Short mmCIF file of C-alpha atoms and ligand atoms in Angstrom, two decimals:
data_model
loop_
_atom_site.label_atom_id
_atom_site.label_comp_id
_atom_site.label_asym_id
_atom_site.label_seq_id
_atom_site.Cartn_x
_atom_site.Cartn_y
_atom_site.Cartn_z
CA MET A 1 75.64 90.74 119.64
CA VAL A 2 77.55 89.08 122.44
CA GLY A 3 74.22 86.87 123.22
CA LYS A 4 74.95 85.44 119.48
CA LEU A 5 78.27 83.99 121.17
CA THR A 6 76.43 82.54 124.46
CA ALA A 7 73.83 81.14 122.57
CA VAL A 8 76.34 78.95 120.60
CA MET A 9 78.04 78.27 123.83
CA MET A 10 75.17 77.40 125.32
CA ALA A 11 73.94 75.40 122.38
CA LEU A 12 76.83 73.07 122.63
CA GLY A 13 76.62 72.58 126.04
CA ALA A 14 79.44 74.86 127.16
CA ALA A 15 76.87 76.53 129.43
CA PRO A 16 79.67 76.89 132.61
CA LEU A 17 81.69 79.52 130.22
CA VAL A 18 78.74 81.50 129.23
CA MET A 19 78.89 84.01 132.53
CA TRP A 20 82.30 84.68 131.39
CA CYS A 21 80.65 87.00 128.39
CA PHE A 22 78.30 88.36 129.83
CA GLY A 23 78.46 92.37 129.85
CA SER A 24 81.04 92.45 127.52
CA ALA A 25 80.46 94.31 124.38
CA LYS A 26 84.09 94.18 122.72
CA PRO A 27 85.21 91.37 120.53
CA LEU A 28 86.54 88.33 123.25
CA ALA A 29 88.05 85.48 123.31
CA VAL A 30 86.98 82.66 126.46
CA GLY A 31 89.29 79.32 127.50
CA ALA A 32 92.95 79.27 126.98
CA THR A 33 95.20 76.74 125.39
CA THR A 34 98.88 76.27 124.77
CA PRO A 35 100.59 79.39 123.55
CA GLY A 36 100.51 78.72 119.82
CA VAL A 37 98.22 76.38 118.91
CA LEU A 38 95.60 78.88 117.71
CA ASP A 39 98.08 82.03 116.28
CA ASP A 40 96.22 83.51 113.87
CA THR A 41 99.19 85.12 111.82
CA ASP A 42 97.22 87.31 109.52
CA GLY A 43 94.42 88.51 111.94
CA ASP A 44 91.92 87.35 109.64
CA PHE A 45 90.46 85.24 112.41
CA LEU A 46 91.01 81.76 110.67
CA PRO A 47 93.64 80.13 113.41
CA ASP A 48 96.71 79.36 111.07
CA VAL A 49 96.04 75.29 111.68
CA VAL A 50 92.82 75.89 110.31
CA GLU A 51 93.84 77.88 107.10
CA TRP A 52 96.20 74.84 106.48
CA ALA A 53 93.16 72.17 106.84
CA VAL A 54 90.87 74.34 104.31
CA THR A 55 93.84 75.48 102.04
CA THR A 56 93.98 79.70 102.56
CA ASN A 57 96.64 81.17 102.85
CA SER A 58 97.74 82.09 106.48
CA ASN A 59 99.72 84.79 105.46
CA SER A 60 96.72 86.43 103.84
CA PRO A 61 93.65 87.49 104.94
CA ASP A 62 91.98 87.62 101.42
CA THR A 63 93.86 84.49 100.16
CA ASP A 64 92.44 85.52 96.06
CA SER A 65 92.50 89.19 96.57
CA ASP A 66 88.96 89.23 95.51
CA GLY A 67 87.80 91.86 98.25
CA ILE A 68 85.83 88.54 100.04
CA PRO A 69 87.50 87.72 103.38
CA ASP A 70 88.70 84.38 103.87
CA PHE A 71 86.74 83.74 107.03
CA VAL A 72 83.31 84.55 105.01
CA GLU A 73 84.71 82.27 102.01
CA VAL A 74 85.59 79.04 104.04
CA VAL A 75 82.39 79.20 106.68
CA GLN A 76 80.08 79.77 103.66
CA HIS A 77 82.38 76.99 101.42
CA GLY A 78 83.23 79.70 99.06
CA SER A 79 86.53 79.34 97.04
CA PRO A 80 89.04 81.01 98.93
CA ARG A 81 91.85 80.43 96.35
CA CYS A 82 89.67 81.55 92.92
CA THR A 83 87.41 84.57 92.31
CA ASP A 84 83.84 83.14 92.43
CA TYR A 85 80.50 84.39 92.16
CA PRO A 86 79.65 86.95 95.16
CA ILE A 87 78.61 85.22 98.40
CA ALA A 88 75.53 86.49 99.76
CA LEU A 89 75.43 87.73 103.49
CA ASP A 90 73.87 84.66 105.47
CA HIS A 91 73.84 82.66 108.77
CA GLU A 92 76.55 79.91 107.99
CA VAL A 93 78.29 76.98 109.68
CA ARG A 94 81.20 74.92 109.04
CA VAL A 95 83.51 72.25 110.68
CA VAL A 96 87.16 71.96 110.57
CA VAL A 97 89.68 69.58 112.14
CA THR A 98 93.25 70.19 112.59
CA ALA A 99 96.20 68.52 113.94
CA PRO A 100 99.44 69.96 114.55
CA SER A 101 102.71 69.71 112.77
CA VAL A 102 104.88 66.35 113.53
CA GLY A 103 107.18 66.74 116.13
CA ALA A 104 105.16 69.51 118.12
CA ALA A 105 105.28 69.01 121.47
CA ASP A 106 101.60 68.75 121.89
CA GLN A 107 100.04 66.43 119.52
CA THR A 108 96.14 67.06 120.20
CA ALA A 109 93.69 67.48 117.08
CA TRP A 110 91.71 70.37 117.31
CA LEU A 111 87.53 70.31 116.08
CA HIS A 112 86.91 73.77 115.23
CA LEU A 113 83.07 75.45 114.83
CA LEU A 114 83.05 78.45 112.70
CA VAL A 115 79.83 80.16 112.49
CA ARG A 116 78.66 83.57 110.27
CA PHE A 117 75.46 85.35 111.37
CA ALA A 118 74.27 87.49 109.23
CA THR A 119 72.06 89.78 111.42
CA ALA A 120 72.80 91.09 115.09
CA ALA A 121 70.57 89.06 116.73
CA PRO A 122 69.24 85.73 114.92
CA GLN A 123 67.58 83.13 117.12
CA VAL A 124 69.40 79.78 117.82
CA ASP A 125 66.90 77.05 118.28
CA ALA A 126 69.32 74.29 117.83
CA LEU A 127 73.05 73.64 117.35
CA ASP A 128 74.47 69.88 117.48
CA VAL A 129 77.97 68.36 116.45
CA TRP A 130 78.56 64.87 115.73
CA PHE A 131 80.96 61.84 115.20
CA GLU A 132 79.54 59.71 112.84
CA THR A 133 81.59 56.42 110.86
CA PRO A 134 80.39 54.60 107.63
CA TRP A 135 80.66 51.30 109.77
CA ALA A 136 78.08 52.81 112.35
CA PRO A 137 75.86 54.34 109.43
CA GLY A 138 73.06 56.52 111.46
CA VAL A 139 74.69 56.29 114.68
CA ARG A 140 75.66 59.62 115.73
CA LEU A 141 78.21 60.23 118.67
CA PRO A 142 77.81 63.97 120.34
CA LEU A 143 80.51 66.29 120.83
CA GLY A 144 78.99 69.47 121.83
CA SER A 145 80.29 68.63 125.13
CA LEU A 146 83.75 68.81 124.28
CA PHE A 147 83.44 72.64 124.05
CA ALA A 148 82.95 72.86 127.50
CA GLY A 149 86.63 72.88 127.57
CA GLY A 150 87.16 75.25 124.33
CA VAL A 151 87.90 78.20 123.19
CA PHE A 152 85.19 81.01 122.29
CA SER A 153 85.78 84.17 120.21
CA GLN A 154 83.67 86.58 118.23
CA ARG A 155 84.20 89.67 115.56
CA VAL A 156 81.62 92.03 114.81
CA THR A 157 82.32 93.10 111.39
CA PRO A 158 80.66 96.34 109.41
CA GLU A 159 79.20 94.36 106.70
CA ASP A 160 80.35 90.76 106.54
CA GLY A 161 78.02 89.51 109.90
CA LEU A 162 78.73 88.42 113.10
CA TRP A 163 81.77 85.80 113.46
CA VAL A 164 81.95 83.11 116.07
CA LEU A 165 84.49 80.81 116.73
CA ALA A 166 84.36 77.72 118.95
CA SER A 167 87.70 75.55 119.22
CA ALA A 168 88.07 72.12 121.52
CA PRO A 169 90.63 69.77 121.84
CA LEU A 170 89.55 66.38 120.44
CA VAL A 171 92.15 63.73 121.30
CA ASP A 172 95.51 62.65 120.08
CA ALA A 173 96.51 63.03 117.10
CA ALA A 174 97.50 59.33 116.38
CA LEU A 175 94.81 58.13 118.29
CA LEU A 176 92.11 60.15 115.94
CA GLN A 177 94.17 58.22 113.04
CA THR A 178 93.24 54.79 114.49
CA LEU A 179 89.39 55.75 114.20
CA LEU A 180 89.51 56.62 110.36
CA PRO A 181 87.33 56.59 108.20
CA PHE A 182 85.03 59.30 109.81
CA GLY A 183 82.93 62.44 109.43
CA ILE A 184 82.69 65.13 112.29
CA TYR A 185 79.26 66.77 111.22
CA ALA A 186 76.68 69.53 112.59
CA GLU A 187 73.54 71.18 112.04
CA ALA A 188 71.95 74.03 113.62
CA VAL A 189 68.53 76.09 112.95
CA VAL A 190 69.62 79.86 113.14
CA GLY A 191 66.60 82.61 112.47
CA GLY A 192 64.36 79.60 111.27
CA GLU A 193 67.25 78.56 108.64
CA HIS A 194 68.50 74.85 108.64
CA LEU A 195 72.31 74.94 108.18
CA GLU A 196 74.13 71.81 107.60
CA THR A 197 78.08 70.75 107.28
CA GLY A 198 80.40 68.24 107.96
CA VAL A 199 84.26 67.22 107.25
CA CYS A 200 85.25 64.07 105.99
CA LEU A 201 88.43 62.58 107.32
CA LEU A 202 90.61 59.64 105.94
CA ASP A 203 94.08 57.84 105.73
CA VAL A 204 96.12 58.79 102.63
CA GLN A 205 98.54 56.52 102.96
CA GLY A 206 99.53 57.39 106.36
CA THR A 207 98.08 60.95 106.42
CA THR A 208 95.08 62.16 107.79
CA ALA A 209 93.42 64.20 105.21
CA CYS A 210 90.00 65.84 104.62
CA ILE A 211 87.90 66.15 101.99
CA VAL A 212 87.21 70.22 101.13
CA PRO A 213 85.92 71.95 98.85
CA PHE A 214 88.06 73.20 96.42
CA GLY A 215 88.01 75.98 93.13
CA PRO A 216 85.12 77.46 91.51
CA ARG A 217 81.76 76.39 93.56
CA SER A 218 80.30 75.32 89.62
CA GLN A 219 82.97 73.00 89.42
CA GLY A 220 82.23 70.85 92.08
CA ARG A 221 85.63 69.78 92.90
CA TYR A 222 87.31 68.67 95.94
CA ALA A 223 90.59 68.47 97.12
CA PHE A 224 92.79 65.94 99.36
CA GLN A 225 94.52 67.73 102.25
CA SER A 226 96.06 66.81 105.40
CA ILE A 227 94.72 68.20 108.52
CA ALA A 228 98.18 69.08 109.70
CA PRO A 229 100.39 71.71 108.25
CA PRO A 230 103.93 70.50 107.56
CA VAL A 231 107.05 71.48 109.84
CA THR A 232 107.87 74.00 107.24
CA MET A 233 106.61 75.14 104.62
CA ALA A 234 109.71 74.16 102.79
CA ALA A 235 108.39 70.75 102.75
CA ALA A 236 105.33 71.75 100.74
CA THR A 237 104.94 70.83 97.18
CA ASN A 238 103.32 74.11 96.19
CA LYS A 239 100.51 71.65 94.79
CA VAL A 240 97.52 70.12 96.06
CA CYS A 241 95.33 67.28 94.87
CA VAL A 242 92.29 67.97 93.43
CA LEU A 243 89.31 65.09 93.09
CA ASP A 244 86.54 65.17 90.66
CA LEU A 245 83.59 62.71 92.92
CA GLN A 246 80.99 60.82 90.69
CA GLU A 247 78.01 59.74 92.89
CA VAL A 248 77.79 56.04 92.52
CA GLY A 249 74.81 55.33 95.06
CA SER A 250 73.61 55.75 98.62
CA GLY A 251 73.22 53.49 101.41
CA PRO A 252 72.66 53.61 105.24
CA GLY A 253 75.93 54.97 106.10
CA GLY A 254 75.28 57.81 103.48
CA VAL A 255 75.91 59.09 99.32
CA VAL A 256 78.64 57.11 97.87
CA TYR A 257 80.93 58.50 95.88
CA GLU A 258 83.61 56.99 93.41
CA ILE A 259 86.97 59.28 92.93
CA VAL A 260 86.71 59.49 89.36
CA ASP A 261 89.84 61.75 88.84
CA ALA A 262 92.47 62.95 90.61
CA ASP A 263 95.46 65.31 89.49
CA CYS A 264 98.18 67.78 91.42
CA GLU A 265 97.11 71.34 90.64
CA ASP A 266 99.06 74.30 91.17
CA ALA A 267 98.07 76.12 94.55
CA ASN A 268 100.76 78.00 96.29
CA GLU A 269 101.94 76.93 99.75
CA LEU A 270 100.25 73.91 99.54
CA GLU A 271 101.32 70.25 99.31
CA CYS A 272 100.08 67.02 97.00
CA GLY A 273 101.33 63.83 97.92
CA VAL A 274 102.74 61.28 95.55
CA SER A 275 99.41 59.38 96.14
CA CYS A 276 97.32 61.69 94.56
CA SER A 277 96.71 59.90 91.27
CA GLN A 278 96.42 56.64 93.11
CA SER A 279 93.17 57.76 94.48
CA VAL A 280 91.57 57.39 91.48
CA GLY A 281 89.04 54.46 91.95
CA TRP A 282 88.02 54.68 95.61
CA ILE A 283 84.61 54.69 96.80
CA LEU A 284 83.98 57.34 99.98
CA THR A 285 80.76 57.04 101.72
CA VAL A 286 79.72 60.37 103.23
CA PRO A 287 76.84 60.94 105.57
CA GLY A 288 74.84 63.85 104.45
CA GLY A 289 76.72 63.68 100.73
CA GLN A 290 77.72 67.02 99.19
CA ALA A 291 75.14 68.77 100.76
CA ALA A 292 77.26 68.38 103.74
CA LEU A 293 80.74 69.05 102.31
CA ARG A 294 79.31 71.99 100.54
CA GLY A 295 77.08 73.69 102.97
CA ASN A 296 73.64 74.42 102.38
CA1 CA B 1 94.46 83.61 109.79
CA1 CA B 2 88.34 86.17 99.02
#
């Protein structure tokens, strides 16, 4: 089991840290970070900042109380806020980008790679993570080396496979905002299975937001979500901006979508900006299209 963590680290170019892991059969964390940055209040293996960015509840390990842990629903692009059809035990990977709350002393944005292994010892044949912007289509800036300064942890579960979380500091959140819009994507070959995932970030009237799957998978809907939690939860609006995307074409930068509907819908402890409805008509280019946003 431990070999999978080291395999992930090696595939990401974090080989210097590999030796830290050998010989341990217990869940472990490698690396160090500013205290509090990766706090996990409910102990579900998703840091609080990640839970905000993917719209799960950081005070509940199973946001929709359907018996499927938040980590599984998130890594497999499920619907953690509404009961949906069962999620098969499978290899999967997901990329999440987070930023600290406004005013926090450390304003570093973080990149997180969530991996679920369905079996104890699948072969990891490839794992790549890269930055890509619609303005330079097809140009992939590799990010794997960032994880050399990252934090790695793993959890072995009785029924839900082996979970690995790799988190790495990116850049200052303000600098990240100047790069919008862009996406960070990952692809892997695990046990002969090709996996791909991505997160698409854009500026929503001054806020760095990501587009995340939201609601039942059958509906294929998404939500705008800020990558930085509010300073206090009291600042949230209990709603989230839910989008309908319509494919309108494709180009060298990826699949082109138009936002054809956007409404603030109830979602406890989340937020919905006043700009939500104004996003109707926006055109988005997503490398990899919805397959990347939704996972395999
Ligand atoms: Ca958590
Ligand atoms: Ca659940």
